[in-house]
């Protein structure tokens, strides 16, 4: 290519491309989070146990995780536009199969197909937006992408609960059909393949079957351990222990093999870019905080505060409003303000709001949840857009698809780890705190005895003294369990605040993103 050659730009307006690729992405993210709230309904309707129903989630996560890092390789192999259209078609068909499922095995099979098709949608849309936008507009492009990735998980459970309560869990999947058809038509019309893909396809060698097999073993065992570990009491279950060992060994084998392979299915050499390596690590920790918070807050509101699923969703949804506002603002600031400053401010605010939630009690109102969530949403916008553009902005366009797959995979893995940690801590910390608090319920404690006598006297107004004392002890036992659970939630929010603080020094490692290689005239 001559010195005067210009970098490739699509012929269609960036906003039209953004709407085209984000439509299937938002559909996929919403579908992932909506299914969580409908598991009991699915189990009851299909005559399955709740344990069997959880495979609806696990099967999706496993197939999704396997496809995510392969996105760049498959884009070159098939052609990115053809691959995107194939994924949209398969996801839509799988959604119809999920809605029409007459048994749990049929539903799980459909979810495996849906996860495999949906796994590529996020990295595909991210790489298409990054390549299609000129450097000065990449912040806006990532703000649009962030709306789907950050806001949709907040809205998903509320929308899923509303659809399930008012119609049927099957409609969570059926509503994908018109969206999928529209997404296919828009992507077919407006998305283009960049010229470098054709050149890369000519250089592509044989398929890295060994790398794919090792990766499939690693990610499958990892997702199953993360999803089933707490339910099976972690390493007390021999199969969880062996799956964990297999996952760790296959992960190391995968890294070694892919670094040595001449034509790897996932190019790990992209981690030589310091900004990408640091940004991916920070995004993994952000995924832990984001998904753990999305898990913790509904459990707290429904389990301890007595909120319905819809009411808890409405209390949490303002986070999406904060994220939308900040992403639109930050999209305009990228290039004018040092991205590292925005990232640092974002993680500081995220840490502060997480630690604020560590001060919750059982007397709070929905406003005490809603307003801090608005601020947390603002922090997510400050982090997500500049961190993505800083991590990936300096990579050549040829590496965008591969890097995007890895970036999204690590965010999802971080989310899985975060959810596993907090669900485990809620259960085990509550037991620990309950044992500690029990020491105060002693005959020698005058405060406890006075409280017991007052409740017993109240109960004695409607029953005999013996039954009254038994009821009073039952009330105190309930209060004890409630306070122990509250303290466990406080510990979790404090942990998320600490994780956010740990991310702040990462800003010092990041360097101001250099001009992308794709936008420098090439020889």
Short mmCIF file of C-alpha atoms in Angstrom, two decimals:
data_model
loop_
_atom_site.label_atom_id
_atom_site.label_comp_id
_atom_site.label_asym_id
_atom_site.label_seq_id
_atom_site.Cartn_x
_atom_site.Cartn_y
_atom_site.Cartn_z
CA UNK A 1 0.00 0.00 0.00
CA UNK A 2 1.31 3.43 -0.83
CA UNK A 3 2.25 6.09 1.69
CA UNK A 4 -0.83 8.14 0.71
CA UNK A 5 -3.27 5.27 1.22
CA UNK A 6 -6.10 6.01 3.62
CA UNK A 7 -7.38 3.61 6.28
CA UNK A 8 -10.58 1.77 5.39
CA UNK A 9 -13.87 3.34 6.38
CA UNK A 10 -17.37 1.90 5.82
CA UNK A 11 -19.62 3.55 3.26
CA UNK A 12 -22.58 3.65 5.67
CA UNK A 13 -23.05 6.21 8.45
CA UNK A 14 -21.57 5.10 11.81
CA UNK A 15 -24.88 5.63 13.64
CA UNK A 16 -26.71 3.30 11.27
CA UNK A 17 -24.03 0.64 11.74
CA UNK A 18 -24.23 1.10 15.51
CA UNK A 19 -27.99 0.56 15.56
CA UNK A 20 -27.62 -2.49 13.33
CA UNK A 21 -25.04 -4.31 15.44
CA UNK A 22 -26.33 -3.25 18.86
CA UNK A 23 -29.85 -4.55 18.24
CA UNK A 24 -28.84 -8.24 18.34
CA UNK A 25 -26.32 -7.56 21.12
CA UNK A 26 -28.90 -6.00 23.43
CA UNK A 27 -31.27 -8.86 22.57
CA UNK A 28 -28.60 -11.37 23.66
CA UNK A 29 -27.65 -9.57 26.90
CA UNK A 30 -31.29 -9.09 27.91
CA UNK A 31 -32.04 -12.74 27.22
CA UNK A 32 -29.16 -13.86 29.43
CA UNK A 33 -30.33 -11.91 32.48
CA UNK A 34 -34.08 -12.31 31.95
CA UNK A 35 -33.89 -16.10 32.16
CA UNK A 36 -32.54 -15.99 35.73
CA UNK A 37 -35.81 -14.82 37.28
CA UNK A 38 -37.97 -17.39 35.47
CA UNK A 39 -36.19 -20.60 36.53
CA UNK A 40 -38.87 -21.68 39.07
CA UNK A 41 -41.59 -21.13 36.46
CA UNK A 42 -39.66 -23.15 33.86
CA UNK A 43 -39.07 -25.99 36.33
CA UNK A 44 -42.74 -26.14 37.35
CA UNK A 45 -44.07 -25.92 33.81
CA UNK A 46 -41.74 -28.63 32.48
CA UNK A 47 -42.08 -30.93 35.52
CA UNK A 48 -38.41 -30.60 36.47
CA UNK A 49 -36.57 -29.97 39.72
CA UNK A 50 -34.92 -26.63 40.45
CA UNK A 51 -31.51 -28.34 40.22
CA UNK A 52 -32.33 -29.46 36.69
CA UNK A 53 -33.59 -25.98 35.84
CA UNK A 54 -30.25 -24.38 36.75
CA UNK A 55 -28.75 -26.21 33.74
CA UNK A 56 -30.77 -23.77 31.64
CA UNK A 57 -28.29 -21.14 32.79
CA UNK A 58 -25.18 -23.33 32.98
CA UNK A 59 -25.58 -24.78 29.48
CA UNK A 60 -25.93 -21.28 28.04
CA UNK A 61 -22.86 -19.97 29.89
CA UNK A 62 -20.68 -22.90 28.81
CA UNK A 63 -21.44 -22.67 25.09
CA UNK A 64 -21.28 -18.87 25.27
CA UNK A 65 -17.84 -18.92 26.89
CA UNK A 66 -16.38 -21.36 24.34
CA UNK A 67 -17.40 -19.23 21.37
CA UNK A 68 -16.40 -15.84 22.86
CA UNK A 69 -12.61 -16.08 22.44
CA UNK A 70 -12.97 -17.71 19.00
CA UNK A 71 -14.83 -14.75 17.55
CA UNK A 72 -11.83 -13.19 15.82
CA UNK A 73 -10.76 -16.49 14.24
CA UNK A 74 -14.29 -17.34 13.06
CA UNK A 75 -14.72 -13.82 11.64
CA UNK A 76 -11.69 -14.36 9.42
CA UNK A 77 -12.62 -17.95 8.55
CA UNK A 78 -16.25 -17.24 7.59
CA UNK A 79 -16.17 -13.54 6.84
CA UNK A 80 -17.31 -11.25 9.61
CA UNK A 81 -20.60 -10.19 8.06
CA UNK A 82 -21.55 -13.79 7.18
CA UNK A 83 -20.59 -14.90 10.71
CA UNK A 84 -22.66 -12.12 12.28
CA UNK A 85 -25.71 -12.96 10.16
CA UNK A 86 -25.30 -16.67 10.95
CA UNK A 87 -25.23 -15.90 14.68
CA UNK A 88 -28.35 -13.70 14.45
CA UNK A 89 -30.24 -16.42 12.55
CA UNK A 90 -29.16 -19.20 14.93
CA UNK A 91 -29.92 -17.11 18.02
CA UNK A 92 -33.39 -16.28 16.72
CA UNK A 93 -34.10 -19.92 15.79
CA UNK A 94 -32.82 -21.11 19.18
CA UNK A 95 -35.07 -18.55 20.90
CA UNK A 96 -38.08 -20.02 19.09
CA UNK A 97 -36.97 -23.51 20.18
CA UNK A 98 -36.64 -22.35 23.81
CA UNK A 99 -40.15 -20.88 23.78
CA UNK A 100 -41.61 -24.03 22.23
CA UNK A 101 -39.72 -26.48 24.48
CA UNK A 102 -41.92 -29.28 25.83
CA UNK A 103 -39.30 -30.84 28.14
CA UNK A 104 -36.26 -29.74 30.13
CA UNK A 105 -33.75 -31.61 27.88
CA UNK A 106 -35.23 -29.87 24.83
CA UNK A 107 -34.95 -26.48 26.55
CA UNK A 108 -31.33 -27.14 27.61
CA UNK A 109 -30.40 -28.20 24.06
CA UNK A 110 -31.96 -25.02 22.67
CA UNK A 111 -30.08 -22.94 25.26
CA UNK A 112 -26.76 -24.55 24.22
CA UNK A 113 -27.43 -23.45 20.63
CA UNK A 114 -28.58 -20.03 21.81
CA UNK A 115 -25.44 -19.57 23.91
CA UNK A 116 -23.14 -20.59 21.07
CA UNK A 117 -24.83 -18.14 18.70
CA UNK A 118 -25.05 -15.36 21.29
CA UNK A 119 -21.45 -15.68 22.46
CA UNK A 120 -20.08 -13.96 19.38
CA UNK A 121 -22.58 -11.09 19.25
CA UNK A 122 -20.92 -8.90 21.89
CA UNK A 123 -17.32 -9.07 20.57
CA UNK A 124 -18.55 -8.81 16.97
CA UNK A 125 -20.49 -5.62 17.65
CA UNK A 126 -17.58 -4.18 19.65
CA UNK A 127 -14.97 -4.90 16.96
CA UNK A 128 -17.26 -3.63 14.18
CA UNK A 129 -17.85 -0.37 16.04
CA UNK A 130 -14.15 0.08 16.87
CA UNK A 131 -13.10 -0.54 13.25
CA UNK A 132 -15.89 1.50 11.67
CA UNK A 133 -15.35 4.60 13.80
CA UNK A 134 -12.47 7.01 13.20
CA UNK A 135 -10.23 7.42 16.27
CA UNK A 136 -11.93 10.64 17.37
CA UNK A 137 -15.35 8.93 17.46
CA UNK A 138 -14.36 5.67 19.11
CA UNK A 139 -15.37 6.98 22.52
CA UNK A 140 -18.91 7.59 21.27
CA UNK A 141 -18.94 4.16 19.61
CA UNK A 142 -17.91 2.45 22.88
CA UNK A 143 -20.53 4.48 24.76
CA UNK A 144 -23.15 2.97 22.48
CA UNK A 145 -21.70 -0.50 23.03
CA UNK A 146 -21.57 0.09 26.77
CA UNK A 147 -25.29 0.85 26.87
CA UNK A 148 -26.01 -2.70 25.82
CA UNK A 149 -23.41 -4.40 27.99
CA UNK A 150 -23.87 -2.38 31.21
CA UNK A 151 -27.48 -1.15 31.11
CA UNK A 152 -29.19 -4.27 29.72
CA UNK A 153 -28.18 -6.55 32.65
CA UNK A 154 -29.82 -4.06 35.03
CA UNK A 155 -33.06 -3.94 33.05
CA UNK A 156 -33.16 -7.65 32.22
CA UNK A 157 -34.36 -9.10 35.55
CA UNK A 158 -37.11 -6.48 35.89
CA UNK A 159 -38.33 -7.03 32.34
CA UNK A 160 -38.08 -10.80 32.75
CA UNK A 161 -40.08 -10.72 35.98
CA UNK A 162 -42.78 -8.56 34.41
CA UNK A 163 -43.11 -10.76 31.31
CA UNK A 164 -43.18 -13.94 33.40
CA UNK A 165 -45.76 -12.61 35.87
CA UNK A 166 -48.09 -11.10 33.27
CA UNK A 167 -47.74 -13.56 30.39
CA UNK A 168 -45.48 -16.64 30.44
CA UNK A 169 -41.78 -17.42 30.63
CA UNK A 170 -42.03 -18.57 27.01
CA UNK A 171 -42.59 -14.98 25.87
CA UNK A 172 -39.12 -14.02 27.11
CA UNK A 173 -37.88 -16.06 24.15
CA UNK A 174 -40.67 -15.37 21.65
CA UNK A 175 -40.10 -11.60 21.78
CA UNK A 176 -36.69 -12.26 20.21
CA UNK A 177 -38.28 -13.36 16.94
CA UNK A 178 -39.30 -9.94 15.51
CA UNK A 179 -36.15 -8.36 16.97
CA UNK A 180 -34.01 -11.06 15.34
CA UNK A 181 -35.66 -10.59 11.94
CA UNK A 182 -35.16 -6.80 12.11
CA UNK A 183 -31.53 -7.26 13.25
CA UNK A 184 -30.83 -9.63 10.34
CA UNK A 185 -32.28 -7.21 7.78
CA UNK A 186 -30.33 -4.24 9.17
CA UNK A 187 -27.02 -6.12 9.43
CA UNK A 188 -27.48 -7.58 5.93
CA UNK A 189 -28.07 -4.09 4.54
CA UNK A 190 -25.58 -1.91 6.43
CA UNK A 191 -22.65 -3.99 7.75
CA UNK A 192 -19.58 -4.39 5.54
CA UNK A 193 -16.44 -6.53 5.74
CA UNK A 194 -13.16 -4.56 5.82
CA UNK A 195 -10.66 -5.44 3.07
CA UNK A 196 -8.07 -6.90 5.46
CA UNK A 197 -10.35 -9.87 6.26
CA UNK A 198 -10.07 -11.20 2.70
CA UNK A 199 -6.28 -10.95 2.86
CA UNK A 200 -6.19 -12.61 6.27
CA UNK A 201 -8.39 -15.46 5.01
CA UNK A 202 -5.88 -16.21 2.23
CA UNK A 203 -3.10 -16.53 4.82
CA UNK A 204 -5.15 -18.72 7.15
CA UNK A 205 -3.79 -22.22 7.62
CA UNK A 206 -5.44 -25.37 8.94
CA UNK A 207 -7.76 -25.31 11.93
CA UNK A 208 -6.14 -25.40 15.37
CA UNK A 209 -8.19 -28.40 16.54
CA UNK A 210 -5.97 -29.12 19.55
CA UNK A 211 -6.20 -25.54 20.79
CA UNK A 212 -9.97 -25.60 20.38
CA UNK A 213 -10.29 -28.89 22.29
CA UNK A 214 -8.15 -27.71 25.20
CA UNK A 215 -10.02 -24.40 25.36
CA UNK A 216 -13.38 -26.18 25.36
CA UNK A 217 -12.29 -28.37 28.30
CA UNK A 218 -10.95 -25.37 30.25
CA UNK A 219 -13.98 -23.12 29.82
CA UNK A 220 -16.57 -25.89 30.23
CA UNK A 221 -15.11 -27.12 33.51
CA UNK A 222 -14.58 -23.55 34.76
CA UNK A 223 -18.16 -22.47 34.08
CA UNK A 224 -19.61 -25.61 35.67
CA UNK A 225 -17.47 -25.16 38.80
CA UNK A 226 -18.43 -21.49 39.12
CA UNK A 227 -22.11 -22.21 38.57
CA UNK A 228 -22.46 -25.35 40.71
CA UNK A 229 -19.73 -24.89 43.33
CA UNK A 230 -21.77 -23.29 46.11
CA UNK A 231 -24.71 -25.66 45.61
CA UNK A 232 -22.34 -28.66 45.91
CA UNK A 233 -20.38 -27.24 48.90
CA UNK A 234 -17.33 -26.54 46.71
CA UNK A 235 -14.33 -28.82 47.32
CA UNK A 236 -16.25 -31.01 49.72
CA UNK A 237 -17.69 -32.55 46.54
CA UNK A 238 -15.01 -34.72 44.86
CA UNK A 239 -16.24 -33.96 41.36
CA UNK A 240 -15.96 -30.20 41.96
CA UNK A 241 -12.37 -30.72 43.12
CA UNK A 242 -11.46 -32.78 40.04
CA UNK A 243 -13.22 -30.35 37.70
CA UNK A 244 -11.25 -27.49 39.29
CA UNK A 245 -7.95 -29.32 38.83
CA UNK A 246 -8.85 -30.18 35.23
CA UNK A 247 -9.81 -26.58 34.55
CA UNK A 248 -6.53 -25.22 35.95
CA UNK A 249 -4.39 -27.76 34.07
CA UNK A 250 -6.23 -27.24 30.77
CA UNK A 251 -5.97 -23.45 31.15
CA UNK A 252 -2.18 -23.66 31.51
CA UNK A 253 -1.99 -26.12 28.62
CA UNK A 254 -4.12 -23.80 26.48
CA UNK A 255 -1.88 -20.80 27.18
CA UNK A 256 1.29 -22.74 26.36
CA UNK A 257 -0.16 -24.29 23.20
CA UNK A 258 -1.62 -21.05 21.82
CA UNK A 259 1.62 -19.14 22.41
CA UNK A 260 3.60 -21.80 20.53
CA UNK A 261 1.08 -22.47 17.74
CA UNK A 262 1.89 -20.85 14.40
CA UNK A 263 -1.78 -20.22 13.64
CA UNK A 264 -3.57 -20.22 17.02
CA UNK A 265 -7.35 -20.22 17.28
CA UNK A 266 -7.00 -17.47 19.92
CA UNK A 267 -4.01 -15.17 19.50
CA UNK A 268 -2.76 -14.55 23.05
CA UNK A 269 0.18 -12.52 21.78
CA UNK A 270 -2.11 -9.51 21.89
CA UNK A 271 -1.28 -9.37 25.61
CA UNK A 272 2.14 -8.04 24.64
CA UNK A 273 0.35 -4.71 24.36
CA UNK A 274 0.68 -3.34 27.91
CA UNK A 275 -2.50 -1.27 27.73
CA UNK A 276 -4.55 -4.25 26.56
CA UNK A 277 -3.11 -6.53 29.26
CA UNK A 278 -3.73 -3.98 32.03
CA UNK A 279 -7.12 -2.97 30.69
CA UNK A 280 -8.26 -6.60 30.45
CA UNK A 281 -7.22 -7.23 34.07
CA UNK A 282 -9.14 -4.14 35.21
CA UNK A 283 -12.17 -5.12 33.14
CA UNK A 284 -12.13 -8.58 34.74
CA UNK A 285 -12.29 -7.00 38.20
CA UNK A 286 -14.99 -4.59 37.00
CA UNK A 287 -16.99 -7.60 35.79
CA UNK A 288 -16.68 -9.09 39.28
CA UNK A 289 -18.07 -5.94 40.92
CA UNK A 290 -20.78 -5.34 38.31
CA UNK A 291 -22.27 -8.84 38.24
CA UNK A 292 -21.82 -9.39 41.99
CA UNK A 293 -23.74 -6.19 42.71
CA UNK A 294 -26.50 -7.15 40.27
CA UNK A 295 -26.76 -10.45 42.18
CA UNK A 296 -26.47 -9.08 45.72
CA UNK A 297 -28.94 -6.22 45.67
CA UNK A 298 -32.03 -8.16 44.47
CA UNK A 299 -31.25 -10.94 46.97
CA UNK A 300 -31.05 -8.37 49.77
CA UNK A 301 -34.22 -6.55 48.79
CA UNK A 302 -36.28 -9.71 48.25
CA UNK A 303 -34.78 -11.88 51.00
CA UNK A 304 -34.48 -9.39 53.86
CA UNK A 305 -36.65 -6.43 52.89
CA UNK A 306 -39.60 -8.40 51.52
CA UNK A 307 -39.68 -6.70 48.10
CA UNK A 308 -41.31 -8.45 45.16
CA UNK A 309 -39.16 -9.27 42.12
CA UNK A 310 -40.72 -6.36 40.19
CA UNK A 311 -40.29 -3.88 43.06
CA UNK A 312 -36.66 -4.84 43.59
CA UNK A 313 -36.03 -4.43 39.86
CA UNK A 314 -37.59 -0.97 39.91
CA UNK A 315 -35.42 0.01 42.86
CA UNK A 316 -32.28 -1.06 40.98
CA UNK A 317 -33.17 0.22 37.50
CA UNK A 318 -31.98 3.81 38.19
CA UNK A 319 -28.44 2.47 37.81
CA UNK A 320 -29.21 2.16 34.11
CA UNK A 321 -30.25 5.81 34.00
CA UNK A 322 -26.96 6.87 35.57
CA UNK A 323 -24.99 4.72 33.14
CA UNK A 324 -26.81 6.14 30.11
CA UNK A 325 -26.15 9.72 31.22
CA UNK A 326 -22.47 9.19 31.96
CA UNK A 327 -21.77 7.17 28.81
CA UNK A 328 -23.22 9.88 26.61
CA UNK A 329 -21.14 12.52 28.39
CA UNK A 330 -17.95 10.46 28.47
CA UNK A 331 -18.33 9.57 24.80
CA UNK A 332 -17.94 13.28 24.03
CA UNK A 333 -15.05 13.75 26.47
CA UNK A 334 -12.85 10.97 25.07
CA UNK A 335 -9.96 12.60 23.25
CA UNK A 336 -10.43 15.89 25.11
CA UNK A 337 -9.77 14.62 28.64
CA UNK A 338 -7.12 12.05 29.55
CA UNK A 339 -8.97 8.73 29.72
CA UNK A 340 -6.90 7.65 32.72
CA UNK A 341 -8.35 10.51 34.77
CA UNK A 342 -11.89 9.42 33.91
CA UNK A 343 -11.10 5.78 34.76
CA UNK A 344 -9.56 6.77 38.10
CA UNK A 345 -12.55 8.94 39.01
CA UNK A 346 -14.91 6.16 37.96
CA UNK A 347 -13.28 3.48 40.12
CA UNK A 348 -13.11 5.93 43.06
CA UNK A 349 -16.85 6.59 42.83
CA UNK A 350 -17.56 2.87 42.38
CA UNK A 351 -15.54 2.09 45.52
CA UNK A 352 -17.31 4.83 47.46
CA UNK A 353 -20.81 3.64 46.49
CA UNK A 354 -19.93 0.00 47.24
CA UNK A 355 -18.67 1.02 50.68
CA UNK A 356 -21.80 3.15 51.12
CA UNK A 357 -23.91 0.01 50.61
CA UNK A 358 -21.81 -1.58 53.36
CA UNK A 359 -23.64 0.77 55.73
CA UNK A 360 -27.14 -0.55 54.93
CA UNK A 361 -29.63 -1.62 57.57
CA UNK A 362 -33.17 -3.00 57.63
CA UNK A 363 -34.76 0.44 58.11
CA UNK A 364 -33.80 1.83 54.68
CA UNK A 365 -36.34 2.80 52.02
CA UNK A 366 -36.18 2.21 48.27
CA UNK A 367 -34.74 5.73 47.85
CA UNK A 368 -31.69 4.66 49.87
CA UNK A 369 -31.09 2.02 47.18
CA UNK A 370 -32.15 3.96 44.09
CA UNK A 371 -30.02 7.11 44.47
CA UNK A 372 -26.72 5.34 45.22
CA UNK A 373 -27.45 3.14 42.20
CA UNK A 374 -27.74 6.24 40.01
CA UNK A 375 -24.28 7.28 41.22
CA UNK A 376 -22.96 3.74 40.69
CA UNK A 377 -24.33 3.87 37.13
CA UNK A 378 -22.48 7.14 36.57
CA UNK A 379 -19.25 5.49 37.73
CA UNK A 380 -19.72 2.55 35.34
CA UNK A 381 -19.99 4.94 32.40
CA UNK A 382 -16.84 6.74 33.52
CA UNK A 383 -14.98 3.42 33.63
CA UNK A 384 -16.34 1.33 30.78
CA UNK A 385 -15.96 3.69 27.82
CA UNK A 386 -12.45 5.10 28.49
CA UNK A 387 -11.12 1.72 29.71
CA UNK A 388 -12.28 0.00 26.52
CA UNK A 389 -10.89 2.67 24.22
CA UNK A 390 -7.60 2.83 26.14
CA UNK A 391 -7.19 -0.96 26.18
CA UNK A 392 -8.08 -1.55 22.53
CA UNK A 393 -7.58 1.83 20.86
CA UNK A 394 -3.89 1.27 20.15
CA UNK A 395 -4.29 -2.15 18.51
CA UNK A 396 -4.18 -2.65 14.73
CA UNK A 397 -7.60 -3.32 13.20
CA UNK A 398 -6.45 -6.84 12.29
CA UNK A 399 -6.33 -7.65 16.01
CA UNK A 400 -9.63 -5.99 16.99
CA UNK A 401 -11.83 -9.07 16.56
CA UNK A 402 -9.46 -11.37 18.44
CA UNK A 403 -8.86 -8.82 21.22
CA UNK A 404 -12.56 -8.06 21.57
CA UNK A 405 -13.37 -11.75 22.07
CA UNK A 406 -10.75 -12.05 24.82
CA UNK A 407 -11.82 -8.77 26.43
CA UNK A 408 -15.48 -9.82 26.64
CA UNK A 409 -14.59 -13.34 27.79
CA UNK A 410 -12.56 -12.02 30.71
CA UNK A 411 -15.35 -9.65 31.74
CA UNK A 412 -17.77 -12.58 31.76
CA UNK A 413 -15.34 -14.82 33.68
CA UNK A 414 -14.88 -12.02 36.19
CA UNK A 415 -18.65 -11.81 36.52
CA UNK A 416 -18.92 -15.56 37.10
CA UNK A 417 -16.20 -15.45 39.76
CA UNK A 418 -17.84 -12.46 41.43
CA UNK A 419 -21.24 -14.12 41.59
CA UNK A 420 -19.72 -17.32 43.00
CA UNK A 421 -17.80 -15.40 45.67
CA UNK A 422 -20.75 -13.36 46.93
CA UNK A 423 -23.26 -16.22 46.94
CA UNK A 424 -20.79 -18.32 48.90
CA UNK A 425 -20.03 -15.51 51.33
CA UNK A 426 -23.71 -14.77 51.95
CA UNK A 427 -24.30 -18.35 53.01
CA UNK A 428 -21.14 -18.94 55.02
CA UNK A 429 -20.72 -15.48 56.55
CA UNK A 430 -24.31 -15.59 57.77
CA UNK A 431 -23.53 -18.83 59.62
CA UNK A 432 -20.38 -17.32 61.12
CA UNK A 433 -22.15 -14.16 62.28
CA UNK A 434 -25.03 -16.20 63.67
CA UNK A 435 -22.63 -18.23 65.82
CA UNK A 436 -21.03 -15.02 67.12
CA UNK A 437 -24.38 -13.35 67.85
CA UNK A 438 -25.64 -16.46 69.65
CA UNK A 439 -23.14 -15.74 72.41
CA UNK A 440 -25.24 -12.73 73.37
CA UNK A 441 -28.38 -14.83 73.80
CA UNK A 442 -27.30 -16.13 77.21
CA UNK A 443 -29.14 -16.29 80.56
CA UNK A 444 -26.40 -14.09 82.02
CA UNK A 445 -27.04 -11.27 79.55
CA UNK A 446 -29.48 -8.83 81.23
CA UNK A 447 -30.31 -7.01 77.99
CA UNK A 448 -31.27 -10.26 76.28
CA UNK A 449 -33.30 -11.41 79.29
CA UNK A 450 -35.19 -8.12 79.46
CA UNK A 451 -35.99 -8.29 75.74
CA UNK A 452 -37.10 -11.94 76.07
CA UNK A 453 -39.39 -11.10 79.00
CA UNK A 454 -41.03 -8.21 77.14
CA UNK A 455 -41.76 -10.35 74.05
CA UNK A 456 -42.97 -13.24 76.24
CA UNK A 457 -45.34 -10.89 78.08
CA UNK A 458 -46.73 -9.66 74.76
CA UNK A 459 -47.24 -13.22 73.50
CA UNK A 460 -48.87 -14.26 76.81
CA UNK A 461 -51.80 -11.99 76.00
CA UNK A 462 -53.02 -14.54 73.45
CA UNK A 463 -51.70 -17.90 74.75
CA UNK A 464 -50.47 -19.73 77.83
CA UNK A 465 -47.06 -18.80 79.41
CA UNK A 466 -45.21 -21.90 78.16
CA UNK A 467 -46.29 -21.39 74.54
CA UNK A 468 -45.67 -17.65 74.89
CA UNK A 469 -42.03 -18.22 75.83
CA UNK A 470 -41.56 -20.68 72.94
CA UNK A 471 -43.02 -18.12 70.53
CA UNK A 472 -40.80 -15.39 71.96
CA UNK A 473 -37.70 -17.54 71.47
CA UNK A 474 -38.85 -18.22 67.90
CA UNK A 475 -39.16 -14.48 67.24
CA UNK A 476 -35.67 -13.87 68.63
CA UNK A 477 -34.27 -16.71 66.54
CA UNK A 478 -35.77 -15.12 63.45
CA UNK A 479 -34.29 -11.72 64.34
CA UNK A 480 -30.92 -13.38 64.95
CA UNK A 481 -30.93 -15.00 61.50
CA UNK A 482 -32.01 -11.72 59.91
CA UNK A 483 -29.22 -9.72 61.56
CA UNK A 484 -26.62 -12.38 60.70
CA UNK A 485 -27.70 -12.28 57.04
CA UNK A 486 -27.56 -8.48 57.06
CA UNK A 487 -23.98 -8.57 58.35
CA UNK A 488 -23.07 -11.05 55.61
CA UNK A 489 -24.39 -8.64 52.96
CA UNK A 490 -22.40 -5.82 54.57
CA UNK A 491 -19.23 -7.93 54.35
CA UNK A 492 -19.90 -8.55 50.65
CA UNK A 493 -20.42 -4.90 49.78
CA UNK A 494 -17.26 -4.02 51.72
CA UNK A 495 -15.35 -6.62 49.69
CA UNK A 496 -16.62 -5.13 46.42
CA UNK A 497 -15.48 -1.72 47.59
CA UNK A 498 -12.00 -3.10 48.28
CA UNK A 499 -11.86 -4.72 44.82
CA UNK A 500 -12.76 -1.34 43.28
CA UNK A 501 -10.00 0.36 45.28
CA UNK A 502 -7.49 -2.26 44.05
CA UNK A 503 -8.27 -1.19 40.47
CA UNK A 504 -7.33 2.46 41.04
CA UNK A 505 -3.51 1.94 40.92
CA UNK A 506 -4.01 0.25 37.54
CA UNK A 507 -4.57 3.72 36.13
CA UNK A 508 -0.90 4.49 36.81
CA UNK A 509 0.15 1.51 34.64
CA UNK A 510 -2.00 2.51 31.68
CA UNK A 511 -0.43 4.76 29.09
CA UNK A 512 -2.19 7.36 27.03
CA UNK A 513 -3.47 5.46 24.00
CA UNK A 514 -1.23 5.90 20.99
CA UNK A 515 -2.63 6.55 17.55
CA UNK A 516 -4.02 3.20 16.32
CA UNK A 517 -1.83 1.34 13.90
CA UNK A 518 -4.70 1.10 11.42
CA UNK A 519 -4.86 4.84 11.05
CA UNK A 520 -1.20 5.29 10.27
CA UNK A 521 -0.47 5.19 6.52
CA UNK A 522 0.67 1.68 5.67
CA UNK A 523 3.32 0.56 3.19
#
